[in-house]
mmCIF file of C-alpha atoms in Angstrom:
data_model
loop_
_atom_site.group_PDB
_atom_site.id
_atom_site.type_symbol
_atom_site.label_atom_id
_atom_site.label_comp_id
_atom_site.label_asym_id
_atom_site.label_seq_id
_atom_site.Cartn_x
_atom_site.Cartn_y
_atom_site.Cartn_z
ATOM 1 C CA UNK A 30 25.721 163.669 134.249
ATOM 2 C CA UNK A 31 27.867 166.191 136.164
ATOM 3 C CA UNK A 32 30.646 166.798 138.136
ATOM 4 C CA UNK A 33 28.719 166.443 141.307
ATOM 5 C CA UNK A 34 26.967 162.745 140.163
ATOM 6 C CA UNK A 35 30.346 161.072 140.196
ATOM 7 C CA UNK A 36 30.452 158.425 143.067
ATOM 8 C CA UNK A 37 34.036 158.057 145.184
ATOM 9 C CA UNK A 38 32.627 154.373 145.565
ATOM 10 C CA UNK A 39 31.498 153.294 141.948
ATOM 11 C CA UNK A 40 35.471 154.455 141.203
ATOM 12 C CA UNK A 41 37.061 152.526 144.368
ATOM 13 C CA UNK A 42 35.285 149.188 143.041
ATOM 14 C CA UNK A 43 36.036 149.894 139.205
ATOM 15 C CA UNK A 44 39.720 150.135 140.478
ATOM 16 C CA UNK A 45 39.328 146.765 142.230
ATOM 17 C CA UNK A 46 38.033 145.432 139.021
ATOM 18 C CA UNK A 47 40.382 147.071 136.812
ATOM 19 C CA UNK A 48 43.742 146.327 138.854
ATOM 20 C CA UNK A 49 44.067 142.289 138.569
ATOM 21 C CA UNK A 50 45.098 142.457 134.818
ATOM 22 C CA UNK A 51 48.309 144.632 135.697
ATOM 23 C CA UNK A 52 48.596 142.535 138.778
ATOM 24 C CA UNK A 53 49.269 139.587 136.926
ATOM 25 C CA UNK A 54 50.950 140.454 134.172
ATOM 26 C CA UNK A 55 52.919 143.118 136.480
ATOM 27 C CA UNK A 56 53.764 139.534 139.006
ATOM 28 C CA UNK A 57 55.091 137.932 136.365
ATOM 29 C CA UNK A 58 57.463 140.334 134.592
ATOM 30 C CA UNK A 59 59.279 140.746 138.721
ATOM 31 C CA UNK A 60 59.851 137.027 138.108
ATOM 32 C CA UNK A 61 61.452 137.304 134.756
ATOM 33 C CA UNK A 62 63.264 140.785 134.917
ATOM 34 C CA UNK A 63 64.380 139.670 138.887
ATOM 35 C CA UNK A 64 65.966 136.526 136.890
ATOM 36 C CA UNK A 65 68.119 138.909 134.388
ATOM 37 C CA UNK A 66 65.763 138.178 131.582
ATOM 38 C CA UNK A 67 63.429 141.498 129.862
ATOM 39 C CA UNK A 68 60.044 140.502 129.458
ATOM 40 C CA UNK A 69 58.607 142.730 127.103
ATOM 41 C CA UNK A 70 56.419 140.327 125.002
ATOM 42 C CA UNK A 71 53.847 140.410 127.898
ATOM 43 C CA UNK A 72 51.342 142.208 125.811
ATOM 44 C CA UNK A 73 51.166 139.416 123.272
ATOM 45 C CA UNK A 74 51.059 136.235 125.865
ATOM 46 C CA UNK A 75 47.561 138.154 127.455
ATOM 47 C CA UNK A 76 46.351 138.922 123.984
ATOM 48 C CA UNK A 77 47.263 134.805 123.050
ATOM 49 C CA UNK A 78 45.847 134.096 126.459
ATOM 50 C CA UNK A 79 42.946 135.572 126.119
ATOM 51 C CA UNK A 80 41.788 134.262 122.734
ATOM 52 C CA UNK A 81 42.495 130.752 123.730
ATOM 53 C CA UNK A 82 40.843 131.224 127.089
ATOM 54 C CA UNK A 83 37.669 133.282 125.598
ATOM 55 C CA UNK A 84 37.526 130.313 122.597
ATOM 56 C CA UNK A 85 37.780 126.848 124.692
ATOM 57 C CA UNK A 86 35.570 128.486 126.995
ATOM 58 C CA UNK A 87 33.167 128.865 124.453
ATOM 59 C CA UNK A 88 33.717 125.935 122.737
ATOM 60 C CA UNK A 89 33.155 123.613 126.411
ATOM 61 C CA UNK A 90 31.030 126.037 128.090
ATOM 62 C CA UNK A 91 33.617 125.794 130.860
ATOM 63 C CA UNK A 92 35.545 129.001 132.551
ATOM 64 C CA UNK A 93 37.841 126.838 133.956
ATOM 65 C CA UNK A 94 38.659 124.607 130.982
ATOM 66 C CA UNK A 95 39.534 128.185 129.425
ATOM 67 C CA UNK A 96 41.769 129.173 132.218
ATOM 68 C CA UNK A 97 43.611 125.742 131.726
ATOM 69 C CA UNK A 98 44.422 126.428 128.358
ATOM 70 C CA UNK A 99 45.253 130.314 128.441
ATOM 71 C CA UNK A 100 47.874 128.933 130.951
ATOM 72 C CA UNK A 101 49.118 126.273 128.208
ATOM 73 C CA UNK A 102 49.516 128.584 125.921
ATOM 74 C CA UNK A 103 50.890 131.403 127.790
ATOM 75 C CA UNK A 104 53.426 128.766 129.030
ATOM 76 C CA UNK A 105 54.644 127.595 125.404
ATOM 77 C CA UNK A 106 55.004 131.414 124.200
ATOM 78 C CA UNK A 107 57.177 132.316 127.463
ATOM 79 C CA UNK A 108 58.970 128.802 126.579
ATOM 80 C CA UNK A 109 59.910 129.992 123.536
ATOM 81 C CA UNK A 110 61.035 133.295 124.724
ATOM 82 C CA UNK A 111 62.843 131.463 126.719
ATOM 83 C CA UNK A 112 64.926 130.079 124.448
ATOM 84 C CA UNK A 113 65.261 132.788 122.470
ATOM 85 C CA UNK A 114 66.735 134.819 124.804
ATOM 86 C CA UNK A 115 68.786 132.361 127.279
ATOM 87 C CA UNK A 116 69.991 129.385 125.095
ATOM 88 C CA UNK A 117 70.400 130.997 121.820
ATOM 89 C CA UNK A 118 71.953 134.351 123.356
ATOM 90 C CA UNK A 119 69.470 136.222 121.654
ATOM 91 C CA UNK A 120 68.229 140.443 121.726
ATOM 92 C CA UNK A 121 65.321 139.854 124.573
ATOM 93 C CA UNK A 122 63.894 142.902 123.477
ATOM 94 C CA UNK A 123 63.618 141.960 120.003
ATOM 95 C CA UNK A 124 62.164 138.280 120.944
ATOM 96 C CA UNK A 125 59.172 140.283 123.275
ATOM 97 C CA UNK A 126 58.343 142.649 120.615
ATOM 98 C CA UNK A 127 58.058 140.164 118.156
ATOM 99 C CA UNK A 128 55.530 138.148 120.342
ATOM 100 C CA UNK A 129 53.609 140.868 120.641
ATOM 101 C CA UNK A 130 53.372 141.733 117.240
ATOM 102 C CA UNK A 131 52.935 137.922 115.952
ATOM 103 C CA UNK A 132 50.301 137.682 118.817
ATOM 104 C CA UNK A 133 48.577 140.605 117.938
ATOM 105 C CA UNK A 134 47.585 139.642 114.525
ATOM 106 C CA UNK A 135 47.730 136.057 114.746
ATOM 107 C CA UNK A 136 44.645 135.963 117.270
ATOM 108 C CA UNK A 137 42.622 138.593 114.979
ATOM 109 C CA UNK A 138 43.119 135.742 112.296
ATOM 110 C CA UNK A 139 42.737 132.224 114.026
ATOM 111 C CA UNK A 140 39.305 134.393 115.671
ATOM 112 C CA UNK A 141 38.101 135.699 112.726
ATOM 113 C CA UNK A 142 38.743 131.655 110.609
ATOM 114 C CA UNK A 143 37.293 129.762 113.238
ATOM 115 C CA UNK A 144 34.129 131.713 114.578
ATOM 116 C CA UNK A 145 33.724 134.894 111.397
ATOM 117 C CA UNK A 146 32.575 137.308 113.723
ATOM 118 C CA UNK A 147 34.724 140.029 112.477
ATOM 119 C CA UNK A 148 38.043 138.625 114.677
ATOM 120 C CA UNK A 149 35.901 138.658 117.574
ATOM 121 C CA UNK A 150 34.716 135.473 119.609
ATOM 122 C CA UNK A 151 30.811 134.938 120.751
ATOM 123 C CA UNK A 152 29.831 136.106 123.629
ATOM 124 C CA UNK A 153 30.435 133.973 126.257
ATOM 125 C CA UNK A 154 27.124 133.734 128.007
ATOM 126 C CA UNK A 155 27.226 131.132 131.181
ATOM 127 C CA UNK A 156 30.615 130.475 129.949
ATOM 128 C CA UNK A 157 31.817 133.105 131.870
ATOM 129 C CA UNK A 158 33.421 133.527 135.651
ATOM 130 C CA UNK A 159 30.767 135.305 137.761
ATOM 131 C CA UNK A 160 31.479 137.450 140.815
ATOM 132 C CA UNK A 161 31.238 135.583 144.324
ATOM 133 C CA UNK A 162 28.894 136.795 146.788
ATOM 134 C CA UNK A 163 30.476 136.581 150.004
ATOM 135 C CA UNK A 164 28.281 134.804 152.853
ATOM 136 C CA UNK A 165 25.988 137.424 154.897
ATOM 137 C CA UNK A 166 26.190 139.957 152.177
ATOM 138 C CA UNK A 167 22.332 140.801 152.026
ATOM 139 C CA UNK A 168 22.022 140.745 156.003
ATOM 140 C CA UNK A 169 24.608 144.092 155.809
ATOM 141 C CA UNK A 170 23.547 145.507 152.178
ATOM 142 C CA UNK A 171 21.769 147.900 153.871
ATOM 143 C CA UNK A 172 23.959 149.165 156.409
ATOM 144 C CA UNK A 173 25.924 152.819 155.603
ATOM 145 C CA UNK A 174 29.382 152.002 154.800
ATOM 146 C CA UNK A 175 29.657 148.600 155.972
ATOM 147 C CA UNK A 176 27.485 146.914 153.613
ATOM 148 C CA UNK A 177 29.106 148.590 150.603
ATOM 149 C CA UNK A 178 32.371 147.841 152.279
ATOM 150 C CA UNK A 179 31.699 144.087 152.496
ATOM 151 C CA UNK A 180 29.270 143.385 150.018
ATOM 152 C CA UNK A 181 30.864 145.671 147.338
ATOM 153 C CA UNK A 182 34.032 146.556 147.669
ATOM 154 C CA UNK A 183 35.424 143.665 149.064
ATOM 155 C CA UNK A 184 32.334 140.948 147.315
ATOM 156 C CA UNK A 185 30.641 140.609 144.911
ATOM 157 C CA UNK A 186 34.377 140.304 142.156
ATOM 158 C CA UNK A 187 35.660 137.292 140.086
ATOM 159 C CA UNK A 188 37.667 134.380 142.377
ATOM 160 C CA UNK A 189 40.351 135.962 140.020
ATOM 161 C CA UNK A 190 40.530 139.345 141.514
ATOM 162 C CA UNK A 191 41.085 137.481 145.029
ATOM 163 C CA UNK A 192 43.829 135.292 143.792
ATOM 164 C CA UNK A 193 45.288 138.914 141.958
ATOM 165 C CA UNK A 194 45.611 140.270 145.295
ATOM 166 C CA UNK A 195 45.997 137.492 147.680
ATOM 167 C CA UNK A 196 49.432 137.198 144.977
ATOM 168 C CA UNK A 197 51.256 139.993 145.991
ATOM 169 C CA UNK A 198 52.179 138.427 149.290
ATOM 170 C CA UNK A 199 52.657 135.339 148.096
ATOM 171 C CA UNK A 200 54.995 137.058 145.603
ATOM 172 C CA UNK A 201 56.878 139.192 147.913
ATOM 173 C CA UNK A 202 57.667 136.169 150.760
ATOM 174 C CA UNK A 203 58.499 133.726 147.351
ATOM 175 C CA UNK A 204 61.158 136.218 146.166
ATOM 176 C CA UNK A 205 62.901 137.711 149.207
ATOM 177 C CA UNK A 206 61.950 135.000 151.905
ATOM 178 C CA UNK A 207 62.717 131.562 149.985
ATOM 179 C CA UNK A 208 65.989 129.637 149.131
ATOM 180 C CA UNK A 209 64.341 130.035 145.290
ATOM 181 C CA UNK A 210 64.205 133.441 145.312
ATOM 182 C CA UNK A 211 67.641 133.920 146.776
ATOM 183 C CA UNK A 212 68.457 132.302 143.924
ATOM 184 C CA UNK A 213 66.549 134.393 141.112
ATOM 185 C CA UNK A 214 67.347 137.659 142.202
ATOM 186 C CA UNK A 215 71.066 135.980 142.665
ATOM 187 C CA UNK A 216 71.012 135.106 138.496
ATOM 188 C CA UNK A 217 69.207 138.839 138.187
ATOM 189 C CA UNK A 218 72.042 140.845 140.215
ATOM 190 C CA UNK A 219 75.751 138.805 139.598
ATOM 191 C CA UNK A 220 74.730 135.740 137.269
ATOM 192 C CA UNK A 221 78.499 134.470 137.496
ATOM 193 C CA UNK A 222 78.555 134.515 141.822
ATOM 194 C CA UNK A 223 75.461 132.494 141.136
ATOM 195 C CA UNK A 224 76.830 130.225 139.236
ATOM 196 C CA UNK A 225 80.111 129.949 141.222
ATOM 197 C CA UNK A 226 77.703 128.592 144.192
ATOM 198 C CA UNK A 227 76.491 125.987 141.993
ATOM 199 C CA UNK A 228 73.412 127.728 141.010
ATOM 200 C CA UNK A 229 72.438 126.674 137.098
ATOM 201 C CA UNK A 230 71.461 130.301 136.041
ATOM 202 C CA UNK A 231 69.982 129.238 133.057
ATOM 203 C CA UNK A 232 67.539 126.685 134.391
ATOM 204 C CA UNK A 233 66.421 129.230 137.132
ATOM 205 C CA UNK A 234 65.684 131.858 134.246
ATOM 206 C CA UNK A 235 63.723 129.183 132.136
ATOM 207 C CA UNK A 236 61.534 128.754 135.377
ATOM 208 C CA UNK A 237 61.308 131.733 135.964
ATOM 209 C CA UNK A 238 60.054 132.302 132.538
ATOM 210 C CA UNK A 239 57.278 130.038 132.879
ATOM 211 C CA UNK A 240 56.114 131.075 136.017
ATOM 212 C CA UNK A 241 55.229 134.085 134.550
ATOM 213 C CA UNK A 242 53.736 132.478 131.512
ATOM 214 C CA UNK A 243 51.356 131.215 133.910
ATOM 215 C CA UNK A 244 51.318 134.362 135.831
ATOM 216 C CA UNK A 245 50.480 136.153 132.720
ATOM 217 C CA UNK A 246 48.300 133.802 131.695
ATOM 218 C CA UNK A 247 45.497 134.495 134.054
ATOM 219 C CA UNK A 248 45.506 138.587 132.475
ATOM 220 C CA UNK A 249 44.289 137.376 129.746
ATOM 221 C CA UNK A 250 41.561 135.224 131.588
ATOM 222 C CA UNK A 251 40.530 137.639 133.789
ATOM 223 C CA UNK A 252 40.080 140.055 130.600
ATOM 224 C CA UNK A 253 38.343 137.575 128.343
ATOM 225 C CA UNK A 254 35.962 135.295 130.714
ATOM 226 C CA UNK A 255 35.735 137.612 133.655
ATOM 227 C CA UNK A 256 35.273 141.091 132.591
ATOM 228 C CA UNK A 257 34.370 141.141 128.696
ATOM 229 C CA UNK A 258 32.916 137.853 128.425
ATOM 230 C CA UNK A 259 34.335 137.223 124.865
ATOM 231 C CA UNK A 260 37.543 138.278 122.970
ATOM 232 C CA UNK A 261 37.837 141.453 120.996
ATOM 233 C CA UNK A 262 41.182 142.177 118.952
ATOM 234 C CA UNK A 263 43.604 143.942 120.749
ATOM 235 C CA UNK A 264 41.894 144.423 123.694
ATOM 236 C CA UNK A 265 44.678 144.327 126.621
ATOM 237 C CA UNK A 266 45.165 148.084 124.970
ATOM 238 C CA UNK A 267 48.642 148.127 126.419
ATOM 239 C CA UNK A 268 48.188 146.817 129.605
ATOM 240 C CA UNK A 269 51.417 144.422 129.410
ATOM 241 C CA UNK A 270 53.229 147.650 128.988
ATOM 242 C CA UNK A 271 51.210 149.556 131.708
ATOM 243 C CA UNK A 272 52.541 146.579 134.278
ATOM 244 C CA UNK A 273 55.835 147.013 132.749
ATOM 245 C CA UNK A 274 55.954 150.673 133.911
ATOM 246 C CA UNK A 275 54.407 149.535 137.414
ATOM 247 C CA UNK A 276 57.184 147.537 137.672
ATOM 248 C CA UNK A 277 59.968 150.272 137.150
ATOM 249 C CA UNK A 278 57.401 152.454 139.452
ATOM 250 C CA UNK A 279 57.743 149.888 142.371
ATOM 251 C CA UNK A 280 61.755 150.083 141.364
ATOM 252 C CA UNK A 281 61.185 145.780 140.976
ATOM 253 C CA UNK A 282 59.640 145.271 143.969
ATOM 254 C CA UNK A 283 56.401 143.378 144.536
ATOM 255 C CA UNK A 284 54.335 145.758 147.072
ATOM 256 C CA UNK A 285 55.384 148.660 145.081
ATOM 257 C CA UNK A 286 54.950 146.986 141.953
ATOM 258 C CA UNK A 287 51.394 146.605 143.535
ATOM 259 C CA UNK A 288 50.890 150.186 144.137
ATOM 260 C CA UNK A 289 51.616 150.761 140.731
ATOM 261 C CA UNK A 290 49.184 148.361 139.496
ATOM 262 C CA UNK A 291 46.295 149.997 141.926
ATOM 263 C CA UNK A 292 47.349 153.529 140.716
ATOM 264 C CA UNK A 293 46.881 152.955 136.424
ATOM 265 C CA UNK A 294 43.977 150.991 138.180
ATOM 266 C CA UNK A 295 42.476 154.299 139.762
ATOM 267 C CA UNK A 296 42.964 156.251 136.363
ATOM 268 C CA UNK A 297 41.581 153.821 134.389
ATOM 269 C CA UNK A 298 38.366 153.367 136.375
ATOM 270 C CA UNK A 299 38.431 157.641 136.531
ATOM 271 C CA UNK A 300 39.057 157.937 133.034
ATOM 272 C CA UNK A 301 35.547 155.542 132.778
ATOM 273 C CA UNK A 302 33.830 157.664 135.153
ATOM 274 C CA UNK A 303 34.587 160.914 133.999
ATOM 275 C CA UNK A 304 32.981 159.834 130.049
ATOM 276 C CA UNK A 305 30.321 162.418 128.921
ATOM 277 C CA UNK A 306 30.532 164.196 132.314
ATOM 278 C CA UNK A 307 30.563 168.396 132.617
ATOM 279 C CA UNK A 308 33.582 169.241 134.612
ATOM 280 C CA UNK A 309 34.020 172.768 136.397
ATOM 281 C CA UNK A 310 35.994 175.071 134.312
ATOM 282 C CA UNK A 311 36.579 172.934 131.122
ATOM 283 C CA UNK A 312 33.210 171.190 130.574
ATOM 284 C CA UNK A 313 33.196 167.880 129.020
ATOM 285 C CA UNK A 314 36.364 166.554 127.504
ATOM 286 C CA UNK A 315 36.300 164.324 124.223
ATOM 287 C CA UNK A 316 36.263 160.709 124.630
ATOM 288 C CA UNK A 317 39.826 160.697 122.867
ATOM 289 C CA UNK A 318 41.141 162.733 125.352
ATOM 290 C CA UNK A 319 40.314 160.669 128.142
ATOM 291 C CA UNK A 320 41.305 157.375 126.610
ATOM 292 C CA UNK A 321 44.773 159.036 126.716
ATOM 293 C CA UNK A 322 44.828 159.357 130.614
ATOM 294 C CA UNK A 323 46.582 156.451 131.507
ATOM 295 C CA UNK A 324 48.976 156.431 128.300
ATOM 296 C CA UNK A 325 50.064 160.242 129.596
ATOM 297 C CA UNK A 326 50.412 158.904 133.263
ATOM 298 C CA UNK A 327 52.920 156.486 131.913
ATOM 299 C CA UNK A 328 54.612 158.693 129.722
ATOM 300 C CA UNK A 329 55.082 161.143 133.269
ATOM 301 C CA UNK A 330 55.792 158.187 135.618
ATOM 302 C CA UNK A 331 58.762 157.003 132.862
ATOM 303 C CA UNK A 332 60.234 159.881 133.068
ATOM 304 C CA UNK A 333 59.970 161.067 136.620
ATOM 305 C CA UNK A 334 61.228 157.675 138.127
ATOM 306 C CA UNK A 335 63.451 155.990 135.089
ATOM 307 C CA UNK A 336 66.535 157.641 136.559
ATOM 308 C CA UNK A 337 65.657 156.751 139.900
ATOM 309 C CA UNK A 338 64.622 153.174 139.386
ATOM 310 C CA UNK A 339 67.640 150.668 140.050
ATOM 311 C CA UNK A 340 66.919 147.349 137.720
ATOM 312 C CA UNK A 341 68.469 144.124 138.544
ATOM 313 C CA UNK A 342 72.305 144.638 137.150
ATOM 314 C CA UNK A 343 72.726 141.798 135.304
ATOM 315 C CA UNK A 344 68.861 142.267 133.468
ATOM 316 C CA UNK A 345 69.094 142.135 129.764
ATOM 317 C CA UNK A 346 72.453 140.471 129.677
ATOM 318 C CA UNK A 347 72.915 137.069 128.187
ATOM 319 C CA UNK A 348 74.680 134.489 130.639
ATOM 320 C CA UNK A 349 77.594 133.142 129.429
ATOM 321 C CA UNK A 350 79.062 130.537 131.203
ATOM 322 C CA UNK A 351 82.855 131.332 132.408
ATOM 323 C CA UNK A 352 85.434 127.819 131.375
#
């Protein structure tokens, strides 16, 4: 392949399929980090999500039946963050890392006792989620542009990749146009005005917590029963970290936080693209060197927009009530 073979379209849809794990997991670290509490254990509730979703979906020959129980479990690991970090006071950074670390390991083992395929679940065959096909989609296949707008671009993906994006407005009017998210980003900005107004700051950050358990929840999905069909160790490769850095990239903000999502989206789906192809000038670049792409983009977005970024004031701190 060369330079010149590489389609503008096969990217734009690889995006599309490539953005709604850092949509979700990006959603649901604005809830938690807008409520005061640091979510970085998101890379261990999609890798726990996943397993559980890729192995009861298996094990019933249901998608959704996985879903349900990626979201259970998702739930009871941001439940216990939970109460790591707001009842018992504890270092929220500490309490996500450790998640990811137990989570990373401990799904490599329960995979590897219950189904000995080398940590690795079976494929998932019928068990997965299939793409819809949108209604008139072969009457306009044909048609320039059009049909591989609508039949394409925006068919022919996972229901999950529609609820990914029909999210973000959800998202944005939940947080800045509801009495609830007055309220988070209340307990995220001045936790003690909050709770002068009668606002219990720990019960908003414990649902705010499992909101985006769930939220999370349906990364791990979408990576397990939607685009792998089956559950390989380790194989969100960082993406609860890539949403993290969306997040400070959209400054905490859910359109933004979008953008970000769409842009490690792009790379990721270039980085695919540009595999075994001769580029002008340097020819073709080792496969090591492009897996690195979006881990570099990260590294240059950190530190181009960490000093700009304004967090919620009161994020990482502990509440304690004033008598």
């Amino acid at each position: 392949m060369t330079f010149d073979d590489l389609h503008i379209g096969s990217i734009l849809v690889s995006t599309v399929r490539n953005a709604p794990v850092l949509i979700f997991a990006g959603m649901a670290g604005l809830f938690a980090e807008r409520s005061g509490v640091i979510d970085i254990g998101l890379e261990g509730k999609i890798l726990a999500s996943a397993f559980v979703s890729a192995a009861v979906a298996f094990t019933t020959q249901n998608p959704w039946y996985g879903v349900m129980a990626g979201i259970l479990v998702s739930v009871l690991l941001a439940t216990l963050q939970a109460y790591v970090a707001i009842t018992q006071k504890g270092n929220q950074l500490v309490a996500g890392i450790a998640i990811n670390i137990a989570m990373s390991g401990l799904t490599f083992v329960v995979a590897q006792y219950i189904f000995q395929q080398g940590g690795r679940t079976p494929d998932l065959g019928t068990a997965r989620l299939f793409d819809v096909v949108l209604p008139g989609s072969a009457a306009v296949e044909n048609i320039p542009f059009i049909g591989w707008l609508y039949a394409h671009l925006i068919g022919g993906h996972s229901v999950l990749v529609y609820l990914a994006f029909g999210l973000v407005p959800l998202v944005h009017w939940v947080i800045y146009h509801s009495r609830f998210g007055l309220r988070l980003r209340a307990c995220g900005e001045n936790p003690h005005a909050a709770d002068a107004a009668g606002v219990s700051v720990e019960r908003q950050r414990y649902f705010a917590m499992i909101i985006a358990g769930v939220l999370c929840s349906f990364s791990g999905a979408y990576l397990a029963i939607v685009q792998s069909g089956f559950f390989l160790r380790d194989m969100s490769a960082g993406a609860g970290y890539l949403a993290l850095t969306a997040m400070v990239f959209g400054n905490w903000r859910p359109l933004h936080t979008f953008l970000g999502c769409l842009m490690f989206g792009f790379f990721g789906a270039v980085q695919i693209q540009i595999e075994g192809v001769e580029l002008p000038v340097v020819g073709r670049l080792p496969g090591a060197l492009i897996q690195m792409v979006p881990y570099v983009l990260t590294v240059i977005v950190l530190a181009g927009l960490m000093a700009k970024s304004v967090a919620p004031k009161a994020l990482g701190t502990p509440f304690v009530k004033s008598r």
